[in-house]
mmCIF file of C-alpha atoms (C1' of nucleotides) in Angstrom:
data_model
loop_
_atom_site.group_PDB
_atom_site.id
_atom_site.type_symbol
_atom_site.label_atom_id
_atom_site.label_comp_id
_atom_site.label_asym_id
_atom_site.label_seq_id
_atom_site.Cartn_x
_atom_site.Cartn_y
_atom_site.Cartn_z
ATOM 1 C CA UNK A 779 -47.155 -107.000 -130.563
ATOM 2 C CA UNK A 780 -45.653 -108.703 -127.717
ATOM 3 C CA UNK A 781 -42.599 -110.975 -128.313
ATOM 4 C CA UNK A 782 -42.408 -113.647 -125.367
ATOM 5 C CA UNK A 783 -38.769 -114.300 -124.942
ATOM 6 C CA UNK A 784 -37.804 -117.940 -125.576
ATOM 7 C CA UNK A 785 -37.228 -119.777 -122.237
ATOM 8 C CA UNK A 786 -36.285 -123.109 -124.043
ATOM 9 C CA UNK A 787 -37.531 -125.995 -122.101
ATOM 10 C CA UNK A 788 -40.187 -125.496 -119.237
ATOM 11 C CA UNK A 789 -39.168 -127.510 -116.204
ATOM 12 C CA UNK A 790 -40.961 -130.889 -115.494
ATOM 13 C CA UNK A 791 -39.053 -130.841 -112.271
ATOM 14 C CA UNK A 792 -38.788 -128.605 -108.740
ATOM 15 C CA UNK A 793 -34.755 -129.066 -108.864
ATOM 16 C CA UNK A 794 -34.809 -127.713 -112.630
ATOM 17 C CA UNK A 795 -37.664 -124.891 -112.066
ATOM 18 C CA UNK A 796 -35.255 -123.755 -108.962
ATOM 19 C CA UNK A 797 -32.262 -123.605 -111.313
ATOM 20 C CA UNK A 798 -34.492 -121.513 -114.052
ATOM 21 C CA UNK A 799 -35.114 -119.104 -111.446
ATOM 22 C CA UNK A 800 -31.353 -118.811 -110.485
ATOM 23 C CA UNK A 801 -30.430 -118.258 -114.117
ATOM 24 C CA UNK A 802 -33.190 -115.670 -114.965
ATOM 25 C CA UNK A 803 -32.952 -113.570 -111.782
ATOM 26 C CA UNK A 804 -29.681 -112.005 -112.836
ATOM 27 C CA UNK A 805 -31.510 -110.323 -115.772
ATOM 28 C CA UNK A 806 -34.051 -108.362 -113.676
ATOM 29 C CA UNK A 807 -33.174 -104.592 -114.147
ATOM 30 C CA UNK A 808 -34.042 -101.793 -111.644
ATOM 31 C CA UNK A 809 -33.560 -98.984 -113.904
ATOM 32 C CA UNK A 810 -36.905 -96.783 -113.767
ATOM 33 C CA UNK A 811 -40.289 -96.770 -116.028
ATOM 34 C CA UNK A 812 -39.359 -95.613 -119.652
ATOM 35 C CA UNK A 813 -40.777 -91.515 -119.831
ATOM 36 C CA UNK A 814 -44.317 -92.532 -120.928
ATOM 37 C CA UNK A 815 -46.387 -94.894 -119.381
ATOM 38 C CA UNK A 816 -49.701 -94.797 -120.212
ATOM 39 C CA UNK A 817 -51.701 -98.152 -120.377
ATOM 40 C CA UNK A 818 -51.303 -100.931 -117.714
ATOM 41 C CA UNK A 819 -52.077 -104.537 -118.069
ATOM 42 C CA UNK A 820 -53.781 -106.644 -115.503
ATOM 43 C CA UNK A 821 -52.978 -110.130 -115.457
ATOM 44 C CA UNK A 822 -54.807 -113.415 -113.666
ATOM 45 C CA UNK A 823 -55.572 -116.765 -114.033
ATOM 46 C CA UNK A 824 -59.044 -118.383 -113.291
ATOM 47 C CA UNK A 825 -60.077 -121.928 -112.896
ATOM 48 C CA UNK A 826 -62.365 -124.372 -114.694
ATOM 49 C CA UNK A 827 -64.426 -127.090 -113.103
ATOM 50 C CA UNK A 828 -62.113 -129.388 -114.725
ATOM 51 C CA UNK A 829 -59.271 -129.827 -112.025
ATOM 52 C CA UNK A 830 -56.662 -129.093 -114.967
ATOM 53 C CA UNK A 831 -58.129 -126.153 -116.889
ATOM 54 C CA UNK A 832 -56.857 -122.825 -116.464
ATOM 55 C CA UNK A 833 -57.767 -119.444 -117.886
ATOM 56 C CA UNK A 834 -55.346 -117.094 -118.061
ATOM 57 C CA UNK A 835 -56.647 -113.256 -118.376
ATOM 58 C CA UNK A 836 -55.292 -109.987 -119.704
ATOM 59 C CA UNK A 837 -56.589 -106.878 -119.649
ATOM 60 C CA UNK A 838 -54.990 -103.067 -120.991
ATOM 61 C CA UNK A 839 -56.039 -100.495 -119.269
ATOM 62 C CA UNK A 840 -55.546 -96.605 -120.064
ATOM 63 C CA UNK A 841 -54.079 -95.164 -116.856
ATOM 64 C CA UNK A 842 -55.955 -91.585 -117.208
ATOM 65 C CA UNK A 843 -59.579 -93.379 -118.080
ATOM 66 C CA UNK A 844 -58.788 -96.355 -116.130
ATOM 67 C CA UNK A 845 -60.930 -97.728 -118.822
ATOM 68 C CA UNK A 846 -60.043 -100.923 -120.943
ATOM 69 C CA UNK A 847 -58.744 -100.772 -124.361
ATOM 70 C CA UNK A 848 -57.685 -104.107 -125.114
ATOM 71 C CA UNK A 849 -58.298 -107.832 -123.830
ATOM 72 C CA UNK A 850 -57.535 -111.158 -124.315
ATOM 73 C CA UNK A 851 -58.207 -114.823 -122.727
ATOM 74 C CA UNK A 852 -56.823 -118.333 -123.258
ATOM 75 C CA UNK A 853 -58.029 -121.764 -121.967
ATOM 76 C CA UNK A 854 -55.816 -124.091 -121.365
ATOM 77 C CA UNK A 855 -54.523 -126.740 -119.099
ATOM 78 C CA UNK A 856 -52.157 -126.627 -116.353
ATOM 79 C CA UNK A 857 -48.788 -128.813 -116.481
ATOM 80 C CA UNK A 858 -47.013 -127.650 -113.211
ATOM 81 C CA UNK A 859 -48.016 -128.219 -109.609
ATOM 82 C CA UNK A 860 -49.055 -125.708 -107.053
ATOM 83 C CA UNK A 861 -45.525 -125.671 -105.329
ATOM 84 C CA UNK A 862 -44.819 -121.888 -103.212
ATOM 85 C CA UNK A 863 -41.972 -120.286 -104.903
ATOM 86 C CA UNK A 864 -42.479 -121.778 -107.876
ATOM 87 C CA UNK A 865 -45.919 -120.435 -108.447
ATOM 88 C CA UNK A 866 -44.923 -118.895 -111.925
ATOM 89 C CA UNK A 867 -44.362 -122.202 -113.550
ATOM 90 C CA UNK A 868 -48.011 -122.600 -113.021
ATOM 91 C CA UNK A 869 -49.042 -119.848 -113.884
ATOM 92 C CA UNK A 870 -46.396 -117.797 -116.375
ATOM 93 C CA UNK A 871 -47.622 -120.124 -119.232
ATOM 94 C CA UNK A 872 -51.255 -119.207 -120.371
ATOM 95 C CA UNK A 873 -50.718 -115.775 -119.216
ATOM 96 C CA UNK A 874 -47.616 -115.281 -121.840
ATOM 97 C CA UNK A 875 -50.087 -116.802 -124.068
ATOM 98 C CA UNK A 876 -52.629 -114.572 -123.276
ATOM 99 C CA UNK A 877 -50.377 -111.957 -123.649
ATOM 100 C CA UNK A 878 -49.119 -112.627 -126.823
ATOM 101 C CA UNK A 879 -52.965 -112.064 -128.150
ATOM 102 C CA UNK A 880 -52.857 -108.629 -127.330
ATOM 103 C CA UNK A 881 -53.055 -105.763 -130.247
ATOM 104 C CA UNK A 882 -52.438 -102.870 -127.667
ATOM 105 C CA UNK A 883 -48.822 -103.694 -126.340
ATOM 106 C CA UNK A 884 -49.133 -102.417 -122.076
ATOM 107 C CA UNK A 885 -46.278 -99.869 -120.873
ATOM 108 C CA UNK A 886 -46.545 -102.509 -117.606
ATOM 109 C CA UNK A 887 -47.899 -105.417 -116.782
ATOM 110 C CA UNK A 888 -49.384 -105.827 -113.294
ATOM 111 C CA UNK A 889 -49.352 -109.091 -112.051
ATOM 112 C CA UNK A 890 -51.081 -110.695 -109.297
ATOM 113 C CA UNK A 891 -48.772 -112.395 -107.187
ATOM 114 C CA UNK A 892 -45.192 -111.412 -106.018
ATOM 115 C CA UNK A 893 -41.823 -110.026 -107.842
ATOM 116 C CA UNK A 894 -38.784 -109.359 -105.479
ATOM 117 C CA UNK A 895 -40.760 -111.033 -102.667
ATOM 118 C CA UNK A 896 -39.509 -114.040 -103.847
ATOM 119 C CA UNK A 897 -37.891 -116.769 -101.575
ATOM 120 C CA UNK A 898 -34.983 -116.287 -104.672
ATOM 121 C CA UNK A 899 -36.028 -113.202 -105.329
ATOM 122 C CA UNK A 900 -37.911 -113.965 -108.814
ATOM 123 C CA UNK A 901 -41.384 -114.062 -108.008
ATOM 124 C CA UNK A 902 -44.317 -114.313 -110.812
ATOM 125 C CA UNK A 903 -43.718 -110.192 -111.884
ATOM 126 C CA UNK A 904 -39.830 -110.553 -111.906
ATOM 127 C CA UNK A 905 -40.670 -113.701 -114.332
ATOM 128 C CA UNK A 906 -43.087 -112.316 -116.657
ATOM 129 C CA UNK A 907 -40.840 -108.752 -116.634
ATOM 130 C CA UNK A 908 -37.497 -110.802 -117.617
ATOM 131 C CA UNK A 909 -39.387 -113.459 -120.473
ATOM 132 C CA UNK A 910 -41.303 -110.024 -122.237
ATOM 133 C CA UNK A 911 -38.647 -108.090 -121.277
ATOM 134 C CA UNK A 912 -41.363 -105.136 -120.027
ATOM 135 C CA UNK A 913 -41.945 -103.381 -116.875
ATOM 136 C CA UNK A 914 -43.288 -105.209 -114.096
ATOM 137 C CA UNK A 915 -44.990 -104.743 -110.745
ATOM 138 C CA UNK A 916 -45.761 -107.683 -108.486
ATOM 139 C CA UNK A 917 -49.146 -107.450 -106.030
ATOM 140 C CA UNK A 918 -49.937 -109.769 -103.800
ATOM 141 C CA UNK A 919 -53.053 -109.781 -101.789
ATOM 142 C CA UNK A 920 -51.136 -111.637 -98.663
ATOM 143 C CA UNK A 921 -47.651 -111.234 -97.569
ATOM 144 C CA UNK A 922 -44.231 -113.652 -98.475
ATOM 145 C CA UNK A 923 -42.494 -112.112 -95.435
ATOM 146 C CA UNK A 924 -42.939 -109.634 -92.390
ATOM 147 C CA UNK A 925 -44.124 -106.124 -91.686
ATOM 148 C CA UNK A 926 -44.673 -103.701 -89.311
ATOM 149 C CA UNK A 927 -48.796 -103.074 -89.893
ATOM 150 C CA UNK A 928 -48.574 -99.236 -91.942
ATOM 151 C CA UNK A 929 -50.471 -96.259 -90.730
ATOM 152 C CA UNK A 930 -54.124 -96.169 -91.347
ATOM 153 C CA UNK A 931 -54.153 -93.962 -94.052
ATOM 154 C CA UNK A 932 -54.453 -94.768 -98.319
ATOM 155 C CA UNK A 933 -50.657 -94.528 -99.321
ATOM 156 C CA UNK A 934 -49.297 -95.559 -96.145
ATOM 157 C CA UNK A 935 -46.790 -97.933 -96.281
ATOM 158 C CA UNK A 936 -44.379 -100.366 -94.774
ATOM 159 C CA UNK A 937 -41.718 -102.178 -95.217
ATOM 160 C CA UNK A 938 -42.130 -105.919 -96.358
ATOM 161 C CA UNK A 939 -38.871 -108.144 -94.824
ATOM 162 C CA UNK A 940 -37.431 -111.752 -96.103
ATOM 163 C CA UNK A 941 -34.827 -112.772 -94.281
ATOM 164 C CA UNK A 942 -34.532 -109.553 -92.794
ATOM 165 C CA UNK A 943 -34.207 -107.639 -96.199
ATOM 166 C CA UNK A 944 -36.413 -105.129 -97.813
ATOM 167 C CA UNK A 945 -37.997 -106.666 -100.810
ATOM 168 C CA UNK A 946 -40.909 -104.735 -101.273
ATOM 169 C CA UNK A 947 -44.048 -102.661 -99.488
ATOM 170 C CA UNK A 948 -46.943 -103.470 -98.061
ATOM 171 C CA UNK A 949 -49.255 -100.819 -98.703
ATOM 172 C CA UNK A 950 -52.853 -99.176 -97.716
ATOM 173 C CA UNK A 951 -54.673 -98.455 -101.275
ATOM 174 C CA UNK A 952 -58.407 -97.923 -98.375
ATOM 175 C CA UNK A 953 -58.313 -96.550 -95.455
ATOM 176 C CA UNK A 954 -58.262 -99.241 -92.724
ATOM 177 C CA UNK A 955 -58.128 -102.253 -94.823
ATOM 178 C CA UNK A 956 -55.727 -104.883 -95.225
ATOM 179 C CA UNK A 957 -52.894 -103.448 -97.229
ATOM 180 C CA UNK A 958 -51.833 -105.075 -100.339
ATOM 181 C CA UNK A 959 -48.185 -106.054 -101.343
ATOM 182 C CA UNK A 960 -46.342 -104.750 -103.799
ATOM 183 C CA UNK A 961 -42.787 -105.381 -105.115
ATOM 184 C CA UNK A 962 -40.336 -104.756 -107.800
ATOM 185 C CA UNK A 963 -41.021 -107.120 -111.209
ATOM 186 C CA UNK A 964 -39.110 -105.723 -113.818
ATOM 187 C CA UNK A 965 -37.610 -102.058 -115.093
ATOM 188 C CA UNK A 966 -38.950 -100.137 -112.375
ATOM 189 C CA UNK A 967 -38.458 -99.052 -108.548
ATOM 190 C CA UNK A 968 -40.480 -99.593 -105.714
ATOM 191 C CA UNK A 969 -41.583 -96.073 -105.171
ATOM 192 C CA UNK A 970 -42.956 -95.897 -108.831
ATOM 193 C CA UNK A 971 -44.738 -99.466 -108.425
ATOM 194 C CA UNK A 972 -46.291 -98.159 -105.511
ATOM 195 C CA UNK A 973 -47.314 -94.785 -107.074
ATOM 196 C CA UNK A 974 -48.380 -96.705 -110.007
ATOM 197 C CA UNK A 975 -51.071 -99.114 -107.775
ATOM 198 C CA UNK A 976 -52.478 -95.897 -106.326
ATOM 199 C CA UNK A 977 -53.417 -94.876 -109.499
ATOM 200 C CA UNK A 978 -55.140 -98.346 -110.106
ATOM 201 C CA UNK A 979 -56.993 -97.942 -106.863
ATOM 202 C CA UNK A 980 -58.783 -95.019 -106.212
ATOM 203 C CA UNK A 981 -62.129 -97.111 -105.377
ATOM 204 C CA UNK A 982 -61.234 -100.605 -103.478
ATOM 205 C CA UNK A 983 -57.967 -102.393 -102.067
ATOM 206 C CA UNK A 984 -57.075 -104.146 -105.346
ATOM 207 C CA UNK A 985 -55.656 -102.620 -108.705
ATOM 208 C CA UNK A 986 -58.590 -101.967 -111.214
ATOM 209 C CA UNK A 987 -56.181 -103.823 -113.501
ATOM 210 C CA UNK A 988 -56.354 -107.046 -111.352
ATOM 211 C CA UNK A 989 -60.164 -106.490 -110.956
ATOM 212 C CA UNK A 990 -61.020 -106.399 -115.178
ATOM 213 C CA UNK A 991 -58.751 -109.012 -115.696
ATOM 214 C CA UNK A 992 -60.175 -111.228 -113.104
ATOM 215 C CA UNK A 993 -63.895 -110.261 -114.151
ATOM 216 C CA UNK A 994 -62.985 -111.556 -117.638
ATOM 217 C CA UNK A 995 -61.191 -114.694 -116.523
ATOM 218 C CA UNK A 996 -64.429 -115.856 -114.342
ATOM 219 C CA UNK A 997 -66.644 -115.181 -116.818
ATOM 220 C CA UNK A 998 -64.779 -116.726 -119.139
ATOM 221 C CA UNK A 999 -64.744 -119.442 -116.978
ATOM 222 C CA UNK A 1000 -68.667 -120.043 -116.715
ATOM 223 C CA UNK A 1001 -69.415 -120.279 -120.345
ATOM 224 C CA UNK A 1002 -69.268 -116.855 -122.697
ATOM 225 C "C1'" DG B 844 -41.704 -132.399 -84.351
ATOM 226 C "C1'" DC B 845 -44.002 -127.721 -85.560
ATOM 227 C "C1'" DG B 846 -45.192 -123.936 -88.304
ATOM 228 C "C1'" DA B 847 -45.088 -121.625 -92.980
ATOM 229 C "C1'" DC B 848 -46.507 -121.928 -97.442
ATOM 230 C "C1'" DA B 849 -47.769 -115.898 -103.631
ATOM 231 C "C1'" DG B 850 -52.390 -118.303 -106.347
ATOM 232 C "C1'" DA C 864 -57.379 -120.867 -106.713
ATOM 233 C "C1'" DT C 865 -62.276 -122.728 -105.174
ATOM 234 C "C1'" DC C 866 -66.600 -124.171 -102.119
ATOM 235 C "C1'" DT C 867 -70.478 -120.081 -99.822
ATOM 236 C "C1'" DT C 868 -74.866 -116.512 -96.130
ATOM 237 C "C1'" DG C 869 -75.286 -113.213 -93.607
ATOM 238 C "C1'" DT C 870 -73.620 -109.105 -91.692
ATOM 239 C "C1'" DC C 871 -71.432 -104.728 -90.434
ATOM 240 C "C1'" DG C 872 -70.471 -100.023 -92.090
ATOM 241 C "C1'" DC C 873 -70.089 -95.939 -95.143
#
DNA sequence: GCGACAG
DNA sequence: ATCTTGTCGC
């Protein structure tokens, strides 16, 4: 089972969420994926019609099936804005509830969002990573920086810039389609978060992780 | 003042 | 995130 560090109080304020992030970023680590990784979980939140409700979703797959072989959802409400760069206080929440319902424990959670590519460099992935202390890739399906557009081909990559530093990839999973963005969460190096999302995607642009999971949330969403 | 701004 | 039809291409 998954034990969800304590993170004391959850900020009710921007100033205090910024200092959180400040104090937590120290503890991402960089060292590689432990030897064996073989499941992956996709994370997401949906929305209700209620303007508050939120449905966090969490799916394990098994990397060499790419099949699911564990799940879990939670309802529940939001209590933090929509503020950029301070998008996990929104959303960390229900999904560490979510993942706490898990039976299958993921080598690496996949998050949908950023990690390093982070105005502070502790995006949603680095967050997660640091309060379950597992492995963590960040993928966002638009940029937080600049990049030079990567060749046309699936794997092709690029670098992604903040303020002029590398702080993650942007990266063709189809050929000729909008690349996706991946960065460093949590125990792991860019190279083996990008081979990791192109084993999630041999079929569209987005991780098969980050497809189940949101598949579940929205249906979850409408009713059963 | 103007543009940017993960989901 | 979410509200939504048709359309182009493999």
């Amino acid at each position: 089972m998954i034990e969800v560090r304590e993170w004391h109080e959850w900020p009710s304020a921007e100033a205090e969420a910024v200092a959180v992030q400040e104090r937590l970023r120290s503890e991402v680590r960089f060292d590689g994926f432990p030897a064996e990784v073989r499941t992956a979980a996709g994370l997401d939140v949906a929305y209700g019609a209620d303007d508050d409700e939120v449905i966090a979703a969490v799916t394990v797959l098994d990397l060499a099936e790419l099949s699911v072989v564990d799940r879990s959802v939670v309802r529940s409400r939001v209590e933090f804005p929509y503020v950029p760069g301070l998008f996990a206080f929104r959303e960390a929440p229900p999904l560490l509830a979510a993942l706490t319902g898990l039976e299958v424990e993921p080598d690496v959670l996949v998050c949908d969002g950023q990690g390093l590519a982070h105005p502070r460099r502790f995006g949603l992935a680095c967050h997660l990573g640091v309060l379950t202390d597992l492995p963590s890739v960040g993928v966002g399906k638009t940029a937080l920086g600049r990049y030079d557009p990567p060749g046309p081909e699936r794997g092709d990559r690029a670098p992604l810039l903040l303020d002029d530093e590398p702080v993650g990839a942007a990266l063709r999973t189809r050929r000729a389609v909008k690349p996706v963005f991946v960065s460093v969460g949590h125990r792991c190096t860019l190279d083996e978060a990008c081979e990791l999302v192109l084993r999630l995607t041999p079929h569209y642009r987005l991780p098969e992780t980050t497809r189940t999971a949101d598949r579940l949330g929205r249906a979850e969403a409408r009713g059963t």
